[in-house]
Coordinates of C-alpha atoms and ligand atoms in Angstrom, one line a residue:
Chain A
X18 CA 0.0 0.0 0.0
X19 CA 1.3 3.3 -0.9
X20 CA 0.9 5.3 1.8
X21 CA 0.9 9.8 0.5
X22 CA 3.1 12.2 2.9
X23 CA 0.4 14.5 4.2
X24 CA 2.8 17.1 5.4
X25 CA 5.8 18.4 3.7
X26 CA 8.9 18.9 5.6
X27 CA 10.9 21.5 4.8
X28 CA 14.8 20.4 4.4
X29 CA 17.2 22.5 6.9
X30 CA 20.5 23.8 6.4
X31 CA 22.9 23.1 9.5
X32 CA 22.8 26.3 11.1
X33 CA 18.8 26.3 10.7
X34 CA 18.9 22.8 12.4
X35 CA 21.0 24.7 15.5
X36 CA 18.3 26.6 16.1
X37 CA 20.4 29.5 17.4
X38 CA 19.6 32.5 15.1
X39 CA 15.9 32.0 16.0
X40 CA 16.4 31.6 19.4
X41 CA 18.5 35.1 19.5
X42 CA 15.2 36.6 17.6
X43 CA 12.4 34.9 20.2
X44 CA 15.3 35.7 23.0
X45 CA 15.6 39.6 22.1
X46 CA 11.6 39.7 21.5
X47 CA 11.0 38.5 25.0
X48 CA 13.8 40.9 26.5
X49 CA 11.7 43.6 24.7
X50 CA 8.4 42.9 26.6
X51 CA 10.1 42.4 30.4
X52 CA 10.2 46.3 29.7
X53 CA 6.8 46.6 28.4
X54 CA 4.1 48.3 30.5
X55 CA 2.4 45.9 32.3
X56 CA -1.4 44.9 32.2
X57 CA -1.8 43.4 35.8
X58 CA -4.5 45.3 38.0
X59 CA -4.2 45.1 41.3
X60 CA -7.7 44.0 42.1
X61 CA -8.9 44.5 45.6
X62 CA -7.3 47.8 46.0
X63 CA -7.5 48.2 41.9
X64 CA -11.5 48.1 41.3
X65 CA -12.5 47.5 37.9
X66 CA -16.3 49.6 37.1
X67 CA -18.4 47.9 34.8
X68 CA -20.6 49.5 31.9
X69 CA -24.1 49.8 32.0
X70 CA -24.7 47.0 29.8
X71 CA -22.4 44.8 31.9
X72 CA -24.7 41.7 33.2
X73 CA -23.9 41.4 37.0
X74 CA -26.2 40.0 39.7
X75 CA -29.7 40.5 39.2
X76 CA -31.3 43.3 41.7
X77 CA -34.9 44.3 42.1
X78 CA -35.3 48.0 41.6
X79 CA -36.6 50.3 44.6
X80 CA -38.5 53.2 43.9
X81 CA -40.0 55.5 46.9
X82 CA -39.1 52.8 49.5
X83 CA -41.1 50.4 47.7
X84 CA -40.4 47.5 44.8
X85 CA -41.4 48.5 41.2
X86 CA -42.6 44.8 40.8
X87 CA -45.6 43.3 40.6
X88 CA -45.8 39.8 41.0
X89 CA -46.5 38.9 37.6
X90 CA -43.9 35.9 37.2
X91 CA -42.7 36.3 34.1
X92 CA -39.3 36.5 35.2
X93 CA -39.5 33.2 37.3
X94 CA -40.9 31.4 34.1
X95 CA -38.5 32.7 31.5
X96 CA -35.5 31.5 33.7
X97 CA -33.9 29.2 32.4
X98 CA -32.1 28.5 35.4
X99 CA -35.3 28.1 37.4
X100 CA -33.8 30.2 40.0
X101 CA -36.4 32.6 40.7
X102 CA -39.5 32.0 42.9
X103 CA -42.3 34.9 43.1
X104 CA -45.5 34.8 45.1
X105 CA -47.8 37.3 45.0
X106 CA -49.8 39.0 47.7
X107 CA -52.8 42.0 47.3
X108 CA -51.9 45.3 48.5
X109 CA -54.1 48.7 49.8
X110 CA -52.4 50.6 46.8
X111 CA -53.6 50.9 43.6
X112 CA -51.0 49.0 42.7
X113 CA -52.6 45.7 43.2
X114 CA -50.2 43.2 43.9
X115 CA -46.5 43.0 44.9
X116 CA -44.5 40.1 45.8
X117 CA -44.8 39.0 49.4
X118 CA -41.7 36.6 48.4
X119 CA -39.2 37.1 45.7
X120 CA -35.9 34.8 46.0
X121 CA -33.2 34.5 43.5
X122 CA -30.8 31.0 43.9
X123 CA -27.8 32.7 43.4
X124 CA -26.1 29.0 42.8
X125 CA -28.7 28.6 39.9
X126 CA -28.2 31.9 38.3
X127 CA -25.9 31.7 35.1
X128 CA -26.5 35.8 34.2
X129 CA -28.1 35.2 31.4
X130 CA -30.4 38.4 31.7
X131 CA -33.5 36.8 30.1
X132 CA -35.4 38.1 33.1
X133 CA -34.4 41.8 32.7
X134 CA -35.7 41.2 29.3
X135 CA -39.1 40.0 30.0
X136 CA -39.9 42.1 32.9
X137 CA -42.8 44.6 32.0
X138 CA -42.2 47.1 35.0
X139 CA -38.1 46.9 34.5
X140 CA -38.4 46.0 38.2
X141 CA -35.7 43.2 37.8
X142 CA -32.4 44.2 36.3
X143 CA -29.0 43.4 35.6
X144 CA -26.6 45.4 38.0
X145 CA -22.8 45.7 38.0
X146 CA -22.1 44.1 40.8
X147 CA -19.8 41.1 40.4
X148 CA -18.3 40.4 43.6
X149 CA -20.4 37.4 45.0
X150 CA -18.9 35.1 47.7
X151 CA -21.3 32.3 49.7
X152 CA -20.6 30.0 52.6
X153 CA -23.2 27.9 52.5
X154 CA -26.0 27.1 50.2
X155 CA -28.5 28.7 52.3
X156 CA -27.1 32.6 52.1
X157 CA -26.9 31.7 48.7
X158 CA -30.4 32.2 48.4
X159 CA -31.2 35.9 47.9
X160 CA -34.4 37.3 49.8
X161 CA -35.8 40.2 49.0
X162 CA -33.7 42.0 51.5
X163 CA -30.9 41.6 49.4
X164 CA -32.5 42.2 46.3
X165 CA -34.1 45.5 46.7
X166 CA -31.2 48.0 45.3
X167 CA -32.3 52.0 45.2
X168 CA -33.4 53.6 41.8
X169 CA -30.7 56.1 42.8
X170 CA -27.9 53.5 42.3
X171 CA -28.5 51.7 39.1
X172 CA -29.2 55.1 37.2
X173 CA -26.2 53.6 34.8
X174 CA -28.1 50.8 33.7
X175 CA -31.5 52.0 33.7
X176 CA -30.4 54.9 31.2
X177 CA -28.4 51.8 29.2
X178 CA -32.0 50.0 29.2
X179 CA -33.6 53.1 28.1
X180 CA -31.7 53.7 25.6
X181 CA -31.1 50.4 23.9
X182 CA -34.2 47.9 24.9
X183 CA -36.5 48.2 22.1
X184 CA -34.1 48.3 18.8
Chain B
X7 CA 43.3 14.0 68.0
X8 CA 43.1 17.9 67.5
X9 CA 43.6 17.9 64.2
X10 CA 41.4 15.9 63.2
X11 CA 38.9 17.9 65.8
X12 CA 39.9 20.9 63.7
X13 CA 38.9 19.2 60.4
X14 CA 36.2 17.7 61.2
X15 CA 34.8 21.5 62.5
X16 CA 35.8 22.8 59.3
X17 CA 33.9 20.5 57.5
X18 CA 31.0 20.8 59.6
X19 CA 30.9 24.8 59.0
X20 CA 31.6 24.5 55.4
X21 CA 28.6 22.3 55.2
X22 CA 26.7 24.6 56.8
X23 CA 27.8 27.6 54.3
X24 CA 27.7 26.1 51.5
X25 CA 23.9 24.3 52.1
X26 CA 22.4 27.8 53.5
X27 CA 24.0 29.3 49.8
X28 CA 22.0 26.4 47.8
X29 CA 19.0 26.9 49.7
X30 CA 18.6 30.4 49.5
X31 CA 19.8 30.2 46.0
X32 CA 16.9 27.8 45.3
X33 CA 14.8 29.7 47.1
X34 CA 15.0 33.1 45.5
X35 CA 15.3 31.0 42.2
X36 CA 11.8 29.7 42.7
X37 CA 10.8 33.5 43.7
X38 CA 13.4 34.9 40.3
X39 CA 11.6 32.2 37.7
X40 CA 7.8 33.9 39.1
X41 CA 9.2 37.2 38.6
X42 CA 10.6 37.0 35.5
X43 CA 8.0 34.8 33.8
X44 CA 5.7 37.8 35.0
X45 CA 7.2 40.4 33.4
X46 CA 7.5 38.6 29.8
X47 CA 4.0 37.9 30.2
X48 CA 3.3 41.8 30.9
X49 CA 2.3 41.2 34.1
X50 CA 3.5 42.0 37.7
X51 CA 4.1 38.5 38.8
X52 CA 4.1 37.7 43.3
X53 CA 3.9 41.4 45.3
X54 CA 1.3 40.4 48.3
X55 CA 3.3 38.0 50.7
X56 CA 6.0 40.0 52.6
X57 CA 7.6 42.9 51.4
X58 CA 7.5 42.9 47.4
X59 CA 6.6 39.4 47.5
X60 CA 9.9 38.4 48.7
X61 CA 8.1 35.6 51.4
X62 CA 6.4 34.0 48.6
X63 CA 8.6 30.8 48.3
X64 CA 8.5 30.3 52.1
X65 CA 4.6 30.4 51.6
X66 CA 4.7 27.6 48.6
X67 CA 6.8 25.7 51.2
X68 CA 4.3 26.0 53.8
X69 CA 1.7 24.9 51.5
X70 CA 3.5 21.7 50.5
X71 CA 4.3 20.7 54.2
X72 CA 0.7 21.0 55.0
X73 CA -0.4 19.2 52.4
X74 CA -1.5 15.4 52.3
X75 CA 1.5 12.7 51.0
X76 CA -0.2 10.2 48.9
X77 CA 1.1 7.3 47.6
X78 CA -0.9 5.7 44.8
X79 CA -2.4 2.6 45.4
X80 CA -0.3 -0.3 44.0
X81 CA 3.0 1.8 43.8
X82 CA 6.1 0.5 44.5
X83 CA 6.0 2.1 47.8
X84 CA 10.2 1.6 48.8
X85 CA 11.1 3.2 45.5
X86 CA 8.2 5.8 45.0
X87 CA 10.1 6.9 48.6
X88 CA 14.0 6.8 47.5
X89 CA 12.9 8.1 44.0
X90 CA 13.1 11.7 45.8
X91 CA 16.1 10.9 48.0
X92 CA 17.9 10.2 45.2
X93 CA 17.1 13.4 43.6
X94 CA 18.2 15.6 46.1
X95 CA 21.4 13.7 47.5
X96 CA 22.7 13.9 44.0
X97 CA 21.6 17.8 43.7
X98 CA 23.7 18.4 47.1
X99 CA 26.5 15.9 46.6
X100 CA 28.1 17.8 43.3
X101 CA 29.3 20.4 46.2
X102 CA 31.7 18.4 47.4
X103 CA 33.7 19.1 44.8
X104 CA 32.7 22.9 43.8
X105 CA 35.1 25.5 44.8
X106 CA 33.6 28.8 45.5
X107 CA 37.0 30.7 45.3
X108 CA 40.8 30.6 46.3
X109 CA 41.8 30.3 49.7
X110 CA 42.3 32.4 52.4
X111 CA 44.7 32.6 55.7
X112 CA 42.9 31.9 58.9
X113 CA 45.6 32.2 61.7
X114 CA 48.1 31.4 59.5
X115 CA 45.9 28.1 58.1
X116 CA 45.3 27.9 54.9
X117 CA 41.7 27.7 54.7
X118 CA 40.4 26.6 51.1
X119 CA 36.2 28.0 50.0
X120 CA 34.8 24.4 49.1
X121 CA 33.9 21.7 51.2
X122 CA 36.9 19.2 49.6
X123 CA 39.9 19.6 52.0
X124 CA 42.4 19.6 48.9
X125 CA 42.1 22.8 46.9
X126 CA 42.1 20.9 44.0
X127 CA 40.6 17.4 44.0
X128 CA 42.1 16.2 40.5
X129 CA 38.9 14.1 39.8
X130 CA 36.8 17.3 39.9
X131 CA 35.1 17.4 36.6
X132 CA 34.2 13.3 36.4
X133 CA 32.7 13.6 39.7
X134 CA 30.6 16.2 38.3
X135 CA 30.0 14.1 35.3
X136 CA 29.2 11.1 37.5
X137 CA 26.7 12.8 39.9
X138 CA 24.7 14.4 37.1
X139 CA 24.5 11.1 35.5
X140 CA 23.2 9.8 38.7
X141 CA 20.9 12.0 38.6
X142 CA 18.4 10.1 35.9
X143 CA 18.2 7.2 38.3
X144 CA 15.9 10.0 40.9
X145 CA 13.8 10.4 38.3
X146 CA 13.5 7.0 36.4
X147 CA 12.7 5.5 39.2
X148 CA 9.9 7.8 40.6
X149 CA 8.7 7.6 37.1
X150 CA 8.7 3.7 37.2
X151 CA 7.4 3.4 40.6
X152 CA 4.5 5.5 40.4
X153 CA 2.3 2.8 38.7
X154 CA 1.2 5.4 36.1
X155 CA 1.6 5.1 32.4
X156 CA 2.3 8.9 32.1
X157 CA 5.0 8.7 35.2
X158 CA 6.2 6.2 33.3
X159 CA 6.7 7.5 29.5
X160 CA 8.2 10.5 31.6
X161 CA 11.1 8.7 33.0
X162 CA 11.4 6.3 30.3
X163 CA 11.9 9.9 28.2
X164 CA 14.4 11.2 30.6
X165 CA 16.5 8.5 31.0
X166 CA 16.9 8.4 26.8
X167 CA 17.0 12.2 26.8
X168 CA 19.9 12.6 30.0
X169 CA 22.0 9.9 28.2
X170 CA 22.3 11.3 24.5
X171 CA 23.0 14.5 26.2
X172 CA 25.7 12.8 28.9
X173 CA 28.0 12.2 26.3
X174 CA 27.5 15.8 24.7
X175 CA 28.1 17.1 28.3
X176 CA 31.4 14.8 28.6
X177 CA 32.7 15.8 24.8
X178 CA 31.9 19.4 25.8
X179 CA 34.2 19.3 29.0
X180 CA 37.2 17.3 26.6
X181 CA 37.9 21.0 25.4
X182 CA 38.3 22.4 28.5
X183 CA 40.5 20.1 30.4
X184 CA 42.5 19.5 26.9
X185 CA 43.5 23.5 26.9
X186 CA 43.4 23.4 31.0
X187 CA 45.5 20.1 31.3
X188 CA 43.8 19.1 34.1
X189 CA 40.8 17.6 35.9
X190 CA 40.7 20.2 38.9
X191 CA 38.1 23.0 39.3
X192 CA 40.6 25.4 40.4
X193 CA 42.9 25.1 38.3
X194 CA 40.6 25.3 35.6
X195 CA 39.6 28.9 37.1
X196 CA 42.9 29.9 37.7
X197 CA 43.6 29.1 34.0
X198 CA 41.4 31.2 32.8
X199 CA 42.7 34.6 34.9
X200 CA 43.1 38.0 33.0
X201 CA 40.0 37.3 30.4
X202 CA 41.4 33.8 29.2
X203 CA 37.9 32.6 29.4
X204 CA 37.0 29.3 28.2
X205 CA 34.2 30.7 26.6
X206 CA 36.5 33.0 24.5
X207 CA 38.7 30.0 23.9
X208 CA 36.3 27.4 23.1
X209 CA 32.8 28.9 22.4
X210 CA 31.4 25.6 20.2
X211 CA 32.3 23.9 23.6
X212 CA 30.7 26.0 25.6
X213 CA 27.5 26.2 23.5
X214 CA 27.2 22.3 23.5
X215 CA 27.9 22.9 27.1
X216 CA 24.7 25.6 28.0
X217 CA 22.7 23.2 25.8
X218 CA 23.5 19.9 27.3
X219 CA 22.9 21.6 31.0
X220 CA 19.4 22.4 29.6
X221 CA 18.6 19.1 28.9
X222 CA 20.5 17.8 32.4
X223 CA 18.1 19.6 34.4
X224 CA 14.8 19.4 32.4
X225 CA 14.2 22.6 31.6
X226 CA 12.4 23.6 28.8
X227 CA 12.9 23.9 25.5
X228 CA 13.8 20.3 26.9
X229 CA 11.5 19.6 29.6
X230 CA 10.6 15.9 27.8
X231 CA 10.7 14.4 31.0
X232 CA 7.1 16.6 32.5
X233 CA 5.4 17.9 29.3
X234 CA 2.1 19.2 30.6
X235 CA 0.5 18.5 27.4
X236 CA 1.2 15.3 27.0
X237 CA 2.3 13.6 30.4
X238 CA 0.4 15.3 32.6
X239 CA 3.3 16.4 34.8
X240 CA 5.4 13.3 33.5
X241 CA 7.7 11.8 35.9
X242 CA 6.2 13.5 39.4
X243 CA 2.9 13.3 38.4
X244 CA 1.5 10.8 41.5
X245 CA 3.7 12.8 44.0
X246 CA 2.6 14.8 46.5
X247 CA 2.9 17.3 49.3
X248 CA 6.7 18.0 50.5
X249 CA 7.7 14.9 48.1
X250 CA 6.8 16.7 45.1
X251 CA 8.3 20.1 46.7
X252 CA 11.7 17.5 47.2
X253 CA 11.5 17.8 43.4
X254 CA 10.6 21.6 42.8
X255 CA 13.7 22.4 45.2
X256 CA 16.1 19.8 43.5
X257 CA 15.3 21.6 40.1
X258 CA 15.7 24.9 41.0
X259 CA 19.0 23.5 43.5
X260 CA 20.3 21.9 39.6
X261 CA 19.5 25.1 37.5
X262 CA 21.8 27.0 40.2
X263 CA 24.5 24.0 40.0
X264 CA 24.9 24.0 36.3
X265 CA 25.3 28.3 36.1
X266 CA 27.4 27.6 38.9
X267 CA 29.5 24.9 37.1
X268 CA 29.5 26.8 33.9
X269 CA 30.9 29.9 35.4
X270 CA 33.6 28.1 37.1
X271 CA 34.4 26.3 33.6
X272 CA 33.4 28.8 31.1
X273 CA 33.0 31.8 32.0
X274 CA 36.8 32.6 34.3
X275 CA 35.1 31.4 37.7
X276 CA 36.2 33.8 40.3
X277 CA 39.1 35.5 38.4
X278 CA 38.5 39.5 38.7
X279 CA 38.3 41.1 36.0
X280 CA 41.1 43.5 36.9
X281 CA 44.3 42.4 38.1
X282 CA 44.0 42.1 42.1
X283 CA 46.6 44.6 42.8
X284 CA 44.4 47.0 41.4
X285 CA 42.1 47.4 45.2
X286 CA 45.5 46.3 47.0
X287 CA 44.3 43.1 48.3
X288 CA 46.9 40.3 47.9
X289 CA 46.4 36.7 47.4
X290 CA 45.0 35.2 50.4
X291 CA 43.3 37.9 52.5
X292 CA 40.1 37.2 53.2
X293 CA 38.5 40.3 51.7
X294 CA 39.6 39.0 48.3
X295 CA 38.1 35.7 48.9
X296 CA 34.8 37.4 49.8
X297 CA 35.3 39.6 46.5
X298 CA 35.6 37.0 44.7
X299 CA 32.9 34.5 45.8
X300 CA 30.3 37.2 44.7
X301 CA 32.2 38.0 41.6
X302 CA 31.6 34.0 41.0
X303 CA 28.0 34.8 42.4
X304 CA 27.0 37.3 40.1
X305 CA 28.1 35.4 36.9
X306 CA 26.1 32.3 38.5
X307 CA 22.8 34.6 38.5
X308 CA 22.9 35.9 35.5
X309 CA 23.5 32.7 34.0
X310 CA 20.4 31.6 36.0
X311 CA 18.1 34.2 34.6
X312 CA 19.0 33.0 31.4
X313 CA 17.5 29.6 31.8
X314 CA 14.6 31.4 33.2
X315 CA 14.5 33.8 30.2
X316 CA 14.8 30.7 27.8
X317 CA 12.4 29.1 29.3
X318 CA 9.7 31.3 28.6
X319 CA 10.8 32.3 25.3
X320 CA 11.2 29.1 23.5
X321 CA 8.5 26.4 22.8
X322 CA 9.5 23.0 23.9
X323 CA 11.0 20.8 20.8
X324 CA 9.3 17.6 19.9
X325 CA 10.9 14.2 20.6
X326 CA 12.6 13.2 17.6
X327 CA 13.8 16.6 17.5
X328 CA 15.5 16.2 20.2
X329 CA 16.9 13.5 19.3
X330 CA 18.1 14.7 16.1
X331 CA 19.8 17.6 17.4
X332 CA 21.8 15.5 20.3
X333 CA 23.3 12.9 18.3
X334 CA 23.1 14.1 14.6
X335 CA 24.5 17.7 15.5
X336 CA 26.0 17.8 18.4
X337 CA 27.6 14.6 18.9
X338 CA 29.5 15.4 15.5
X339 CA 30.1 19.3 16.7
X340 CA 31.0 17.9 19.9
X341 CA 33.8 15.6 17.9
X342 CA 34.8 18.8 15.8
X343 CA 35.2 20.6 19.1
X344 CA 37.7 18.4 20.5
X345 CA 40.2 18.0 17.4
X346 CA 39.8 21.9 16.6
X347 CA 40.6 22.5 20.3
X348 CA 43.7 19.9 20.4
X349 CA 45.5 21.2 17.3
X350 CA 44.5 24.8 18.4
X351 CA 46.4 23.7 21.8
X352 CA 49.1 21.7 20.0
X353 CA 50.0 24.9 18.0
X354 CA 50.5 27.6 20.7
X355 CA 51.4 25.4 23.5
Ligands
LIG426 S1 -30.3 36.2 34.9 FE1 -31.1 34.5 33.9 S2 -30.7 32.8 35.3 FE2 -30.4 34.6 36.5 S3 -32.3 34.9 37.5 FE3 -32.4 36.1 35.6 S4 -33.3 34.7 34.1 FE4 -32.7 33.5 35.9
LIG427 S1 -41.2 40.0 35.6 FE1 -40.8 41.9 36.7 S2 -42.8 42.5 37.5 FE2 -43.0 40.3 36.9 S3 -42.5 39.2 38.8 FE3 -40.6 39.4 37.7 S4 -39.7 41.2 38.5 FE4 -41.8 41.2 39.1

């Protein structure tokens, strides 16, 4: 059986088989970079801000000390996570309902945003915050406590979801 | 009786010197390697633990000691132990021989820097030679013992890699003692005194030389014997805890050998470069030896930054590469060598 080369070799000279003229090239190239400006950021002291269309953890919006949702579960059915649970409850308002319990499984949550999406009342959104440590499954589960986040404090991505939700 | 008090203390302190120099020559190696790999890689590299991040290789040690020791289930448990021991009693026993400058008077003694008593042990280079090639049996044998095929391809690799590049080693060192005439370390230095450098002398030799130490102590471009890629770690892969940091330190403890070795055989040792009359310190005061131990020390460190700066410039080669380049290139440059260097000696002895 004849059996084809499928890659071609190329033949080298002696000093090419040495290696040396190449290493001098790679040797110099590396030299020049130990004196490049360097990239690292020193993180806890160094923080990094995020823009407003950066998908963090998801946080309920306050507005005038109360939640903008209202219990409609959209959110907790579009996740694909299933990490959301909602239930609903009747208030005085005229706003009629408002979630009595909203928890987010922050174990389950892969920031995938569809629930910012879907929301009608952009109660639920996407904020910058990235730093999320647990010690045990059971703070892992976000309460509403947790959730709520002032209108005042997510003005960045409110104005990013203002501006770029509906094209 | 009190002589042999007297040399036996000698030896004892010596010991001590020359093991604290190793150590905290492996130990700021480990730290040098991070440092310099950092700052190819346009980054910043260890700066939290102690002051600029000099404490970092004392935390890695701590980490290792705390750490669990397995051994793998169905190992060869005797050897997967002496595969270690091995290692690092051969990384420490090439300092018997290595002299780390002339001599100096103590109270009228003549008080040589090297642990050998005799300034000049005249088997110097072969027990060099000998201990490195002892060297492959460490990590063979770990390899072997492991019961792990990738353990195993690594030493298997070693063993074939150290010997082809053994004998390039040896044909290297030909060229030296041929223009030296002779077998000791010092007077290999002394030879080399006012810029008679070996490496001026004999550069194909010392080129074969820097090469063959790179594939002694498995670093890369020739790191066969632990190729991530393929092997996993290779030849340490089932070790753990302070057995695998027995391995780390014996690397770093050979990397700093072999500059060490080549500056004493290549690169004029301890010699000043200025005539010693020069600072008016005469041949055996003390101050001179001192001078000259970090004279040898500097040449040593910059030697070892360029293994680290090979090492993360160059790609590892592949196997038969390897191969190729020991015997088919340099085992006939390495022949060249040695006749070029004999009639060179034979015409202006
Ligand atoms: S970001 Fe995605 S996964 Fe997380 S809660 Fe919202 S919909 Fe669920
Ligand atoms: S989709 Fe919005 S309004 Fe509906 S339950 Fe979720 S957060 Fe509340």
């Amino acid at each position: 059986m004849k059996i084809d080369k499928v890659t071609k070799r190329e033949k080298l000279n002696f000093l090419e088989k040495l290696y040396i003229p190449e290493i001098a090239k790679g040797l110099t190239l590396s030299l020049k970079y130990m004196f490049a400006p360097k990239f690292t950021r020193q993180y806890p002291e160094e923080r990094w801000e995020p823009l407003g269309s950066y998908r963090g953890r998801p946080v309920l919006v306050e507005e005038n000390g109360k939640e903008r949702c209202v219990a409609c579960g959209l959110c907790s059915r579009v996740c694909p996570a299933v990490a959301i649970e909602v239930q609903a409850a009747e208030t005085a308002d005229e706003k009629e309902r408002y979630p009595i319990l909203f928890e987010i499984n922050m174990l389950r949550c892969i920031y995938c945003g569809y629930c910012e999406e879907v929301c009608p009342e952009e109660a639920i959104i996407m904020s910058q915050d990235y730093e999320l440590t647990f010690s045990s499954r059971e703070t892992a589960i976000y309460d509403k406590s947790k959730l709520l986040v002032p209108k005042e404090k997510l003005t960045n991505q409110l104005r990013f979801l203002i501006e770029y939700r509906n094209i | 009786m009190e002589t042999f008090l007297y040399i036996l203390l000698m030896f004892v302190i010596k010991i001590a010197i020359v093991l604290a120099i190793a150590f905290t020559a492996a130990a700021s190696a480990v730290f040098a390697e991070r440092k310099v790999a950092a700052y190819i890689q346009c980054r910043i590299g260890p700066n939290r633990v102690g002051p600029k991040g000099l404490l970092q290789p004392f935390a890695d040690v701590l980490k290792l000691i705390m750490k669990e020791d397995i051994v793998p289930y169905e190992a060869n448990k005797v050897f997967h132990k002496i595969g270690p021991m091995i290692t690092l009693t051969v990384a420490f026993a090439i300092y018997a021989v290595i002299p780390f400058g002339d001599f100096f008077y103590l109270n009228g003694e003549k008080v040589y820097l090297g642990i050998a008593t005799s300034p000049n042990i005249n088997i110097g280079v072969l027990f060099i030679l000998a201990m490195t090639g002892l060297n492959i049996y460490g990590v063979t044998l770990s390899g072997w013992s492991s019961n792990n095929k990738y353990s195993l391809l690594g030493g298997v690799r070693s063993s074939a890699q150290m010997v082809s590049y053994e004998i390039v080693m040896g044909l290297a060192l030909v060229g030296v003692i041929l223009i030296t005439g002779s077998f000791g370390l010092t007077d290999i230095v002394n030879h080399q005194d006012n810029w008679k450098w070996n490496l001026f002398l004999n550069p194909i030799g010392f080129l074969l030389y820097l090469t063959a130490s790179f594939a002694e102590t498995n670093r890369t471009p020739f790191d066969f014997p632990e190729c991530e890629q393929e092997l996993v770690n290779g030849f340490n892969t089932e070790y753990s805890g302070m057995k695998f940091g027995i391995f780390y330190l014996a690397e770093y403890i050979n990397v700093f050998t072999v500059s060490l070795i080549m500056s004493l055989l290549y690169l004029g040792g301890w010699t000043l470069p200025f005539p010693s009359e020069w600072i008016g310190l005469e041949a055996g005061s003390f101050w001179l030896s001192l001078i000259q131990l970090v004279v040898l020390l500097v040449k040593t460190s910059l030697l070892v930054f360029f293994f680290f700066w090979v090492r993360w410039t160059i790609p590892r080669f592949k196997y038969n590469q390897l191969m190729d380049l020991g015997w088919k290139v340099f085992l006939p440059l390495g022949l060249l060598n040695i006749i070029l260097t004999a009639i060179g000696v034979y015409c202006f002895k």
